[in-house]
Short mmCIF file of C-alpha atoms in Angstrom, two decimals:
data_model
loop_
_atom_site.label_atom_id
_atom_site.label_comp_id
_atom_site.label_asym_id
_atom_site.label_seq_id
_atom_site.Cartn_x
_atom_site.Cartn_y
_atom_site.Cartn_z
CA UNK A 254 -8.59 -11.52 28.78
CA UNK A 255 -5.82 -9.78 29.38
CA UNK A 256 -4.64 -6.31 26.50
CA UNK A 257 -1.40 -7.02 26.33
CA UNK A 258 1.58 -7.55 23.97
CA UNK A 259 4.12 -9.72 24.39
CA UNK A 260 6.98 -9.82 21.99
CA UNK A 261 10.12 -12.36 22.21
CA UNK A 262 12.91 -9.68 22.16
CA UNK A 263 15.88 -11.42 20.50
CA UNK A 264 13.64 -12.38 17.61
CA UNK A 265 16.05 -11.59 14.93
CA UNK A 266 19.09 -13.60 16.33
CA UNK A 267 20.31 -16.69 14.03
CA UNK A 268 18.04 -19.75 15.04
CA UNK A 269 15.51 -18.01 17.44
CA UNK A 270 11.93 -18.45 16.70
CA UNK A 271 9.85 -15.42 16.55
CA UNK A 272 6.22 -15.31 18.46
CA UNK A 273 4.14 -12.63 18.50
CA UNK A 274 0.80 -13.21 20.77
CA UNK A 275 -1.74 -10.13 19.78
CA UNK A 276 -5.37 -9.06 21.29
CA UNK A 277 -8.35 -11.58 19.89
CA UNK A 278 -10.20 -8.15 20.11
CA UNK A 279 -9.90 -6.60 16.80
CA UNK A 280 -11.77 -3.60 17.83
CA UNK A 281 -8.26 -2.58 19.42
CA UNK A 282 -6.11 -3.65 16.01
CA UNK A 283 -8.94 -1.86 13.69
CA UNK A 284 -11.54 0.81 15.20
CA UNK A 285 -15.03 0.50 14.40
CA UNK A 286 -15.16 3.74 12.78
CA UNK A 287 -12.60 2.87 10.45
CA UNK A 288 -13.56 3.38 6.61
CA UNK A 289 -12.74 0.30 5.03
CA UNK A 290 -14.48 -1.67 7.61
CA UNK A 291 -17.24 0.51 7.94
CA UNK A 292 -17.31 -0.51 3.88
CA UNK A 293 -17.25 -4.01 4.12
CA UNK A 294 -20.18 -4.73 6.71
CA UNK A 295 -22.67 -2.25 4.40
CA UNK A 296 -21.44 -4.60 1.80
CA UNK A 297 -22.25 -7.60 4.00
CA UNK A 298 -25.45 -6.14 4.67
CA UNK A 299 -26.34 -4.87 1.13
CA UNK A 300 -29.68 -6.63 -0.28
CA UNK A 301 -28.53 -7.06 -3.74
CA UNK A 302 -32.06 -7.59 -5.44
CA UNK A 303 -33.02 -4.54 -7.95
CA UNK A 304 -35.49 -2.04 -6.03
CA UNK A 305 -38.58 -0.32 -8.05
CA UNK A 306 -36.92 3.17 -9.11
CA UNK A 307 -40.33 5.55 -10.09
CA UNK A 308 -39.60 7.44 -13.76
CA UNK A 309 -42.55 9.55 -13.49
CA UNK A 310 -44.54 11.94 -11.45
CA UNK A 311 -47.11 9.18 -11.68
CA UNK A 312 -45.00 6.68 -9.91
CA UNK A 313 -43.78 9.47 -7.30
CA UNK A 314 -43.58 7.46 -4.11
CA UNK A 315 -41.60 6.51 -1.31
CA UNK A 316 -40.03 2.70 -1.53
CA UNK A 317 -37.56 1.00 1.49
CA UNK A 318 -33.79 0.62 0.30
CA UNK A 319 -31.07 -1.30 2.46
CA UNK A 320 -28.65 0.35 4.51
CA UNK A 321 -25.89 0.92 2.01
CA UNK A 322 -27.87 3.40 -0.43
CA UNK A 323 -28.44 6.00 2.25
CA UNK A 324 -24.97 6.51 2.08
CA UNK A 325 -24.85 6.23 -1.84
CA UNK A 326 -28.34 8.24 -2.15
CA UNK A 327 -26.94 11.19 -0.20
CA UNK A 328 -24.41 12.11 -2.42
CA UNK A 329 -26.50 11.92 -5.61
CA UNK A 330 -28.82 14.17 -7.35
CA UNK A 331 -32.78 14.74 -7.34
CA UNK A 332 -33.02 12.26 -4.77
CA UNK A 333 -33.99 13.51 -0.92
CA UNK A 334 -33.95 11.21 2.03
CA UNK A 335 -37.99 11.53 3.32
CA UNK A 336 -37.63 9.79 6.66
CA UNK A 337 -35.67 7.16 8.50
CA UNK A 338 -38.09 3.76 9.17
CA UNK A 339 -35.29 1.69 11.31
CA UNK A 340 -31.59 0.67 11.34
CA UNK A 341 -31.51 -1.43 8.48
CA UNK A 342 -33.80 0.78 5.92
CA UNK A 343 -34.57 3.92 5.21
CA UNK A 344 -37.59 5.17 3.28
CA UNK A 345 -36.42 8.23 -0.21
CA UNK A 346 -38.39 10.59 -2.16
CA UNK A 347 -37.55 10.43 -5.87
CA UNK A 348 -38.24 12.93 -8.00
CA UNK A 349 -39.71 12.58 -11.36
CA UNK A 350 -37.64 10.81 -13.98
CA UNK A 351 -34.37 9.90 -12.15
CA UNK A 352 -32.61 6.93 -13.08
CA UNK A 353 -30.26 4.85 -10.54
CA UNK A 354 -27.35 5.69 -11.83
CA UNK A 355 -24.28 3.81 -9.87
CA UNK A 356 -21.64 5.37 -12.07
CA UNK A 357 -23.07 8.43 -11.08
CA UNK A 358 -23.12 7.46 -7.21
CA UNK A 359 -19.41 6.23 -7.55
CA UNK A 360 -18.11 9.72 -8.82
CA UNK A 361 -20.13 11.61 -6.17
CA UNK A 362 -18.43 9.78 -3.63
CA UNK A 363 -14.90 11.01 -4.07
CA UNK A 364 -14.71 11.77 -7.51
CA UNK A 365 -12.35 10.21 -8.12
CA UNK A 366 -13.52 8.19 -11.70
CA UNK A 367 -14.92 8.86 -14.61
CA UNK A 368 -16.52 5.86 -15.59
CA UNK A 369 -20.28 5.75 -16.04
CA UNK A 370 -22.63 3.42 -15.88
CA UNK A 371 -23.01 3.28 -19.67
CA UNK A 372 -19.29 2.42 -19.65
CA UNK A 373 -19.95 -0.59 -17.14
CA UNK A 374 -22.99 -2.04 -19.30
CA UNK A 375 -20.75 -1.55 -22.60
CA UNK A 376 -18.09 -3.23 -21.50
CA UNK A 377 -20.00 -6.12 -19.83
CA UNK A 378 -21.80 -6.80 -22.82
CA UNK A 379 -18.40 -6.82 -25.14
CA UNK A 380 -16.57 -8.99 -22.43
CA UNK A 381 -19.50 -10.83 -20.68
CA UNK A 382 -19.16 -10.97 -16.63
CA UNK A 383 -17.80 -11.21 -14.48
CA UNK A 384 -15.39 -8.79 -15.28
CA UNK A 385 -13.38 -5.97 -14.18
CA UNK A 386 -13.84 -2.42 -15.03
CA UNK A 387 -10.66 0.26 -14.04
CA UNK A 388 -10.15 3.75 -15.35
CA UNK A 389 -7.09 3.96 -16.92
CA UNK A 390 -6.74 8.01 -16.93
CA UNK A 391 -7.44 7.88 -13.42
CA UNK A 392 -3.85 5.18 -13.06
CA UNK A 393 -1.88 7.45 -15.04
CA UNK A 394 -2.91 10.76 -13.52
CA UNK A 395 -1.79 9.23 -9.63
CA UNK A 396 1.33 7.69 -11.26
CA UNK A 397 2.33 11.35 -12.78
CA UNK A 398 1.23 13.07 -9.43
CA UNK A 399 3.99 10.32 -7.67
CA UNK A 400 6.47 11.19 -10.59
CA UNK A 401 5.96 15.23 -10.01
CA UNK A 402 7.02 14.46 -6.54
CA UNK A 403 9.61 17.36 -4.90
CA UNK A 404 12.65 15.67 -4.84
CA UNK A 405 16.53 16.53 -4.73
CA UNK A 406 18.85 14.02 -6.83
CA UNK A 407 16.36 11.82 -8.18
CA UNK A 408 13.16 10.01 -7.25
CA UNK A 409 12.08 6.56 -7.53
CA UNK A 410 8.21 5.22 -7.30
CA UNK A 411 7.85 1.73 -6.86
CA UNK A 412 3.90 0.18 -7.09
CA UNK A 413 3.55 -2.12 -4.26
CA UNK A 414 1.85 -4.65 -6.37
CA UNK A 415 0.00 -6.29 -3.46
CA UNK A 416 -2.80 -4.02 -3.91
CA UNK A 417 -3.48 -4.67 -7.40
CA UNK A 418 -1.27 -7.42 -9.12
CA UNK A 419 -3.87 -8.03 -12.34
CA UNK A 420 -1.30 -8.28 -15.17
CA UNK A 421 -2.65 -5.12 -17.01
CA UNK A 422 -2.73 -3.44 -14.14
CA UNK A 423 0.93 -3.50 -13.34
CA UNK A 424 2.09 -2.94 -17.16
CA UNK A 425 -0.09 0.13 -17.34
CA UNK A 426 1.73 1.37 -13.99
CA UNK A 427 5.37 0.30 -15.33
CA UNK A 428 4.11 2.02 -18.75
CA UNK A 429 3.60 5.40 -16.65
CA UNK A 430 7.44 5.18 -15.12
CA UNK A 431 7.24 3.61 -12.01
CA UNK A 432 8.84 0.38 -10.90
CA UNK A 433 7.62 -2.60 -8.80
CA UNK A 434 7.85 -3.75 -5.10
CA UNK A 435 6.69 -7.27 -4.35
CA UNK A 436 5.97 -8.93 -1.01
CA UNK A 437 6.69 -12.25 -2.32
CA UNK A 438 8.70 -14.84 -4.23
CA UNK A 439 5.56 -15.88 -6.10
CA UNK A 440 4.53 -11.90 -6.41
CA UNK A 441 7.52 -11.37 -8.07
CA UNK A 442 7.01 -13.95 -10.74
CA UNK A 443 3.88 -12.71 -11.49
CA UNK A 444 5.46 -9.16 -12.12
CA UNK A 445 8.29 -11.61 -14.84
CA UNK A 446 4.91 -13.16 -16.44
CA UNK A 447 3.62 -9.95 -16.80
CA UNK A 448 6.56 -8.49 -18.94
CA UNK A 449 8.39 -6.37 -15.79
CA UNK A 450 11.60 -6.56 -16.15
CA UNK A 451 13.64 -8.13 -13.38
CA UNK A 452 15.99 -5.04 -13.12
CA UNK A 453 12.53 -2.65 -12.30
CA UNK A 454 11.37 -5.68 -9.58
CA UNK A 455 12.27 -4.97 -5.43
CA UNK A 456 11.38 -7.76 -3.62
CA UNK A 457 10.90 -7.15 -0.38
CA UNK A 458 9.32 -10.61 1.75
CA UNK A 459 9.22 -11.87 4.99
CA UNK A 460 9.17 -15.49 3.79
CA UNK A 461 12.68 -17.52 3.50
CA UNK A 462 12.83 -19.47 0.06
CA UNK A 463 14.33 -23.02 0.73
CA UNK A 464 15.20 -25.34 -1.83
CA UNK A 465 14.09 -25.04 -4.99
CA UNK A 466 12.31 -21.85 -4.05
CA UNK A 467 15.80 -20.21 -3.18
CA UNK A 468 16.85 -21.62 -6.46
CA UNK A 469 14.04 -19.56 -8.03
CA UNK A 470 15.37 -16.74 -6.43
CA UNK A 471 18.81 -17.10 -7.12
CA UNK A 472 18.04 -17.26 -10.51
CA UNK A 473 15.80 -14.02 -10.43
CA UNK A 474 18.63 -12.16 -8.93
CA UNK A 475 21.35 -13.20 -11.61
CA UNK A 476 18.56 -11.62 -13.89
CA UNK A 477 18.74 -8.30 -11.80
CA UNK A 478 15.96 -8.91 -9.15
CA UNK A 479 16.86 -6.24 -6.50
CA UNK A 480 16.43 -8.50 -3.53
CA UNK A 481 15.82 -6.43 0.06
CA UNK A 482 17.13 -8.16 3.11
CA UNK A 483 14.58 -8.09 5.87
CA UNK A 484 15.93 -10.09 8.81
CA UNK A 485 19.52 -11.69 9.79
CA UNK A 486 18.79 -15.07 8.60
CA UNK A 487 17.47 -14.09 5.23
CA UNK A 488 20.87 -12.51 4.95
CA UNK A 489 22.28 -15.83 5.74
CA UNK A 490 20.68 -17.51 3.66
CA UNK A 491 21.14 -15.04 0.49
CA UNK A 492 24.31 -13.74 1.73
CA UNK A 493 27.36 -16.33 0.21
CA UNK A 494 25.51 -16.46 -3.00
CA UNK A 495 25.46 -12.37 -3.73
CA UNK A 496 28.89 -12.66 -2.36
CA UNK A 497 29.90 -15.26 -4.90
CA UNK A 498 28.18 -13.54 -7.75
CA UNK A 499 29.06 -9.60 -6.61
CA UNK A 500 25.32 -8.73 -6.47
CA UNK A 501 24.60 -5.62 -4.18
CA UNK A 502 21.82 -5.70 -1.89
CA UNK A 503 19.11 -4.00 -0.15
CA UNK A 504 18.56 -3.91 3.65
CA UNK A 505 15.44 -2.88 5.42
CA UNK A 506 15.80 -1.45 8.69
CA UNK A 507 13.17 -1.90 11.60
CA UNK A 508 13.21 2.28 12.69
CA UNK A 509 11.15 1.42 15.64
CA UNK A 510 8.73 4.43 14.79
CA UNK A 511 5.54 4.34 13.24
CA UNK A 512 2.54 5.83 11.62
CA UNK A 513 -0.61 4.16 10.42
CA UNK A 514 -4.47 4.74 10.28
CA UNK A 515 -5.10 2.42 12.33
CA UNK A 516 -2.90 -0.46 15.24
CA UNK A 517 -3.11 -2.81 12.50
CA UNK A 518 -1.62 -0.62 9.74
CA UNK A 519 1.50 0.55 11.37
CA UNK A 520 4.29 -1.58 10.84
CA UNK A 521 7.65 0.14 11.93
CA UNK A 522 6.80 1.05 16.07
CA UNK A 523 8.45 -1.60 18.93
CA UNK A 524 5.26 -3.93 18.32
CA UNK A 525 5.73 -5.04 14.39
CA UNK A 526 8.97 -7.51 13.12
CA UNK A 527 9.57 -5.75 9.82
CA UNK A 528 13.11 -5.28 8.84
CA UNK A 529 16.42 -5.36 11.13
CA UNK A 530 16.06 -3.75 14.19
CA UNK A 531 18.76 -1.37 14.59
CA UNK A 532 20.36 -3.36 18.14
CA UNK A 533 20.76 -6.07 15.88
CA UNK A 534 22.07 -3.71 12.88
CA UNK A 535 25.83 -3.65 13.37
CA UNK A 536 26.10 -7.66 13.42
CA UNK A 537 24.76 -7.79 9.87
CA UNK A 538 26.68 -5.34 9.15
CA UNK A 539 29.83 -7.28 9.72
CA UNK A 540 28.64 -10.62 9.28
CA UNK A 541 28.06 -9.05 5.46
CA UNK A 542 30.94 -6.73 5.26
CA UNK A 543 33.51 -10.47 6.05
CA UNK A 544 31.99 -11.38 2.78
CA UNK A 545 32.49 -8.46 0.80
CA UNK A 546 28.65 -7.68 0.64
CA UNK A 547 27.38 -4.56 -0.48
CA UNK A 548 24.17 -2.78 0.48
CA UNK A 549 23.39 -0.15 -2.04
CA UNK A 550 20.36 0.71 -0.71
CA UNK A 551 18.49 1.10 2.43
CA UNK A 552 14.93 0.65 3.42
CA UNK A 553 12.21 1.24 6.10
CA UNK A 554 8.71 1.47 6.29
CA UNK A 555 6.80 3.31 8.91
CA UNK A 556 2.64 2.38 7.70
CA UNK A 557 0.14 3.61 6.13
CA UNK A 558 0.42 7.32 7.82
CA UNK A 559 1.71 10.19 6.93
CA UNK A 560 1.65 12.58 9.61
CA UNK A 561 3.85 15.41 8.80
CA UNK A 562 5.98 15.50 12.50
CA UNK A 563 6.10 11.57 12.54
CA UNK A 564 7.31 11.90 8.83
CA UNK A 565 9.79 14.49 9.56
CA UNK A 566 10.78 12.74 12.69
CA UNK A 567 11.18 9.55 10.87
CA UNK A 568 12.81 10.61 7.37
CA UNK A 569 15.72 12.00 10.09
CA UNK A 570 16.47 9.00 12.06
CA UNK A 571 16.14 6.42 8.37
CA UNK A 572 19.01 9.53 6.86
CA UNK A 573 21.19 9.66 10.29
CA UNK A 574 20.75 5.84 10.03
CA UNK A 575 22.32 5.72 6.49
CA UNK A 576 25.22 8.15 7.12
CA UNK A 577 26.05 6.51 10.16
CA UNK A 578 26.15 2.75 9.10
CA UNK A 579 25.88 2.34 5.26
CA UNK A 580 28.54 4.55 3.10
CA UNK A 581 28.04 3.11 -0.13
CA UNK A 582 24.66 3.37 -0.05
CA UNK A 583 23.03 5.52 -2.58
CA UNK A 584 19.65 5.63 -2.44
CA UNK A 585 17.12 5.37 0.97
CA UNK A 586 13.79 3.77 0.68
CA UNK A 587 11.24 5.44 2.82
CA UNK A 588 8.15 2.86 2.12
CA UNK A 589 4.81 3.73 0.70
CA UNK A 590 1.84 3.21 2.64
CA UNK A 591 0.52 6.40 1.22
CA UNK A 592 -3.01 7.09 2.53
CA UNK A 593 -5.90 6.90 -0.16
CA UNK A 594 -9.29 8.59 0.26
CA UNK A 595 -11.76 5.81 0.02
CA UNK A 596 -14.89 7.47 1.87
CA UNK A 597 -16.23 11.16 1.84
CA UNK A 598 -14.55 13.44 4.23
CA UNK A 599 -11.36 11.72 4.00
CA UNK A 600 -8.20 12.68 2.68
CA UNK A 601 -5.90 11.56 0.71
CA UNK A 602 -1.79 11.57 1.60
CA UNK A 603 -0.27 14.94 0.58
CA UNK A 604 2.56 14.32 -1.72
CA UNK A 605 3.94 17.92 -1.96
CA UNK A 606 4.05 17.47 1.91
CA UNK A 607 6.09 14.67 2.05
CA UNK A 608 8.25 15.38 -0.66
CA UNK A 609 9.22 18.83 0.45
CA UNK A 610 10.24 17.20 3.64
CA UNK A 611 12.01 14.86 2.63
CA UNK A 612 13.76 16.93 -0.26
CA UNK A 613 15.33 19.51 2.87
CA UNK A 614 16.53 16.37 4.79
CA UNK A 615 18.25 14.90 2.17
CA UNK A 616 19.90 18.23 1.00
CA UNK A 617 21.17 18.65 4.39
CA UNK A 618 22.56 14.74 4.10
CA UNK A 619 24.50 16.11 0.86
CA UNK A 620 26.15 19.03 2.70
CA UNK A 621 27.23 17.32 5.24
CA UNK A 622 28.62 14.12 3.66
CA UNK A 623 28.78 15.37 0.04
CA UNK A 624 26.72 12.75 -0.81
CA UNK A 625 23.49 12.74 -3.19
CA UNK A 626 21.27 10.34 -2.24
CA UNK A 627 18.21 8.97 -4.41
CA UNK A 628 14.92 8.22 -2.92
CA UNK A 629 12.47 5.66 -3.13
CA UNK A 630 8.39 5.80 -2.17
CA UNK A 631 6.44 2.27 -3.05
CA UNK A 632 2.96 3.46 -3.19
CA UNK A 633 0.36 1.12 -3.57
CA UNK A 634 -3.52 1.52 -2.32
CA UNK A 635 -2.84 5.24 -3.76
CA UNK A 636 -2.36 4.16 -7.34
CA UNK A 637 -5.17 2.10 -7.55
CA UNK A 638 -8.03 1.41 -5.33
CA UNK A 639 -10.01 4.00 -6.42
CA UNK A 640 -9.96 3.37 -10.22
#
């Protein structure tokens, strides 16, 4: 086998087919000591059948648990790990009357919920199961901390509703303030069924609606859908029609610089196809400026990392790009991606960090062009996954 990429290069041009051939070795795209897959084989592994807990001093013992708990045990109270029996058990000391508690074991991780275990069995038995259980307070709180975000003439959070699209979900979120971005034609409807507005909807796809599907999304769009252009022939396919109905649009710009936690989380370096890439940049430009098309707003997206000298580096080229090419643009979408704590010893993306950043480059935008540009952040994974 050989590790190697090979990307067509003109991928973008009217007509050409894109192919992307990428390693069969995921180890490469996702490292083994990566959290979330670190996550999902204990879960694999996890022997779901209920294990003897001793309440007393008379049922003091020691009792084999699967792999999973001796990460969950460690972070919990008046239990102590006696001695390690093999790779795939471990043998723990309780101490007299503890109580599994996996309310209490989801707090200690990160703490990053309130709910209890109480709260789990009360809810269950006034819903029946299967059901879901989120903390609300825990929504709200990350959707004020986005909100309180440092910002110079105005700030924008959008929800990237791929992570969590359940109905109530996304109207708690739009509730708080923020907005929606949707990654497809059919996520985008879901937002409409949900009661989101069409006017507080980006959608930002790589897919290209035909037929009745771009009737759908015509019709969206005459509604207020903000529609985000991501590749020349999605602008020729949407182009005539926002020219014949005067509907500004969105463009999202390939930076060719990105950031992610892992290969297969960065999405704006020479190896992803997300957005225009800027050799290709100043034929949509004219292709849309022949039809009197407007792009109000400008987008990129660099992963799911947040580095602060790839984030400086990259809120300056996605700026110079916007002053140079787009001058009725007035607000510049820098993406989400921001990076959620999911495992102890992590941490979570630093919002003060990136705002502040951000908030200098774009006052130096508006003294040099006397413009006073809005921006845009579409977190997603940060609002949600821990609640």
């Amino acid at each position: 086998m050989t590790n190697k990429l090979k990307i067509q290069a003109d991928y973008s041009k009217f007509g050409r087919t894109f192919q992307l051939k990428l390693l069969t070795e995921t180890d490469i795209l996702i490292p083994c000591d990566d959290s979330v897959r670190l996550l999902n084989e204990a879960l694999e592994s996890l022997d779901y059948c209920c294990k003897p807990v001793p309440e007393s001093p008379a049922q003091l013992t020691s009792f084999r648990v699967p792999l999973l708990w001796n990460l969950l045990l460690q972070f919990t109270k008046n239990i102590k790990i006696y001695k390690n029996i093999d790779r795939d058990s471990i043998v723990v000391l309780c101490l007299p009357t503890i109580r599994f508690d996996w309310g209490l074991l989801m707090n200690r991780l990160n703490d990053f919920s309130k709910l209890t275990t109480a709260d789990m069995i009360r809810a269950a038995e006034d819903f029946g199961t299967p059901i879901y259980v989120y903390d609300e307070g825990f929504i709200a709180s990350r959707c004020k901390a986005l909100l309180s975000m440092p910002n110079a003439y105005g700030l924008t959070i959008r929800y990237a509703m791929k992570a969590n699209s359940n109905k109530t979900i996304l109207r708690l979120i739009h509730d708080q303030g923020l907005k929606l971005d949707a990654s497809s034609l059919n996520e985008a409807k879901r937002a409409v069924l949900a009661g989101i507005p069409h006017s507080d909807i980006l959608l930002t796809a790589q897919e290209m609606p035909l037929g009745a599907r771009q009737q759908e999304l015509c019709d969206m769009m005459l509604h207020g859908l903000d529609y985000n252009v991501c590749s020349l022939r999605q602008l020729e396919n949407i182009g005539d029609f926002a020219a014949e109905n005067t509907l500004p649009l969105t463009i999202r710009v390939h930076p060719g610089l990105g950031s992610g936690e892992s290969a297969a989380r960065v999405t704006g370096d020479s190896y992803s196809c997300f957005g225009i890439h800027l050799n290709d940049l100043p034929q949509a430009i004219d292709w849309a400026a022949q039809r009197g098309i407007v792009f109000e707003r400008v987008h990129a997206h660099i992963g799911s990392g947040t580095d602060p000298d790839i984030w400086s580096a990259y809120v300056d080229l996605i700026v110079g790009i916007l002053e140079d090419y787009f001058p009725h643009a007035h607000t510049i979408n820098f993406g989400g991606g921001f990076k959620e704590a999911r495992m102890p010893g992590e941490k979570h993306a630093e919002l003060e960090m990136i705002g502040a950043l951000t908030k200098r480059r774009i006052e130096a935008s508006f003294a040099k062009t006397g413009r006073k540009l809005r921006v845009a952040f579409e977190p997603g994974t940060f609002v949600a996954a821990n609640a």
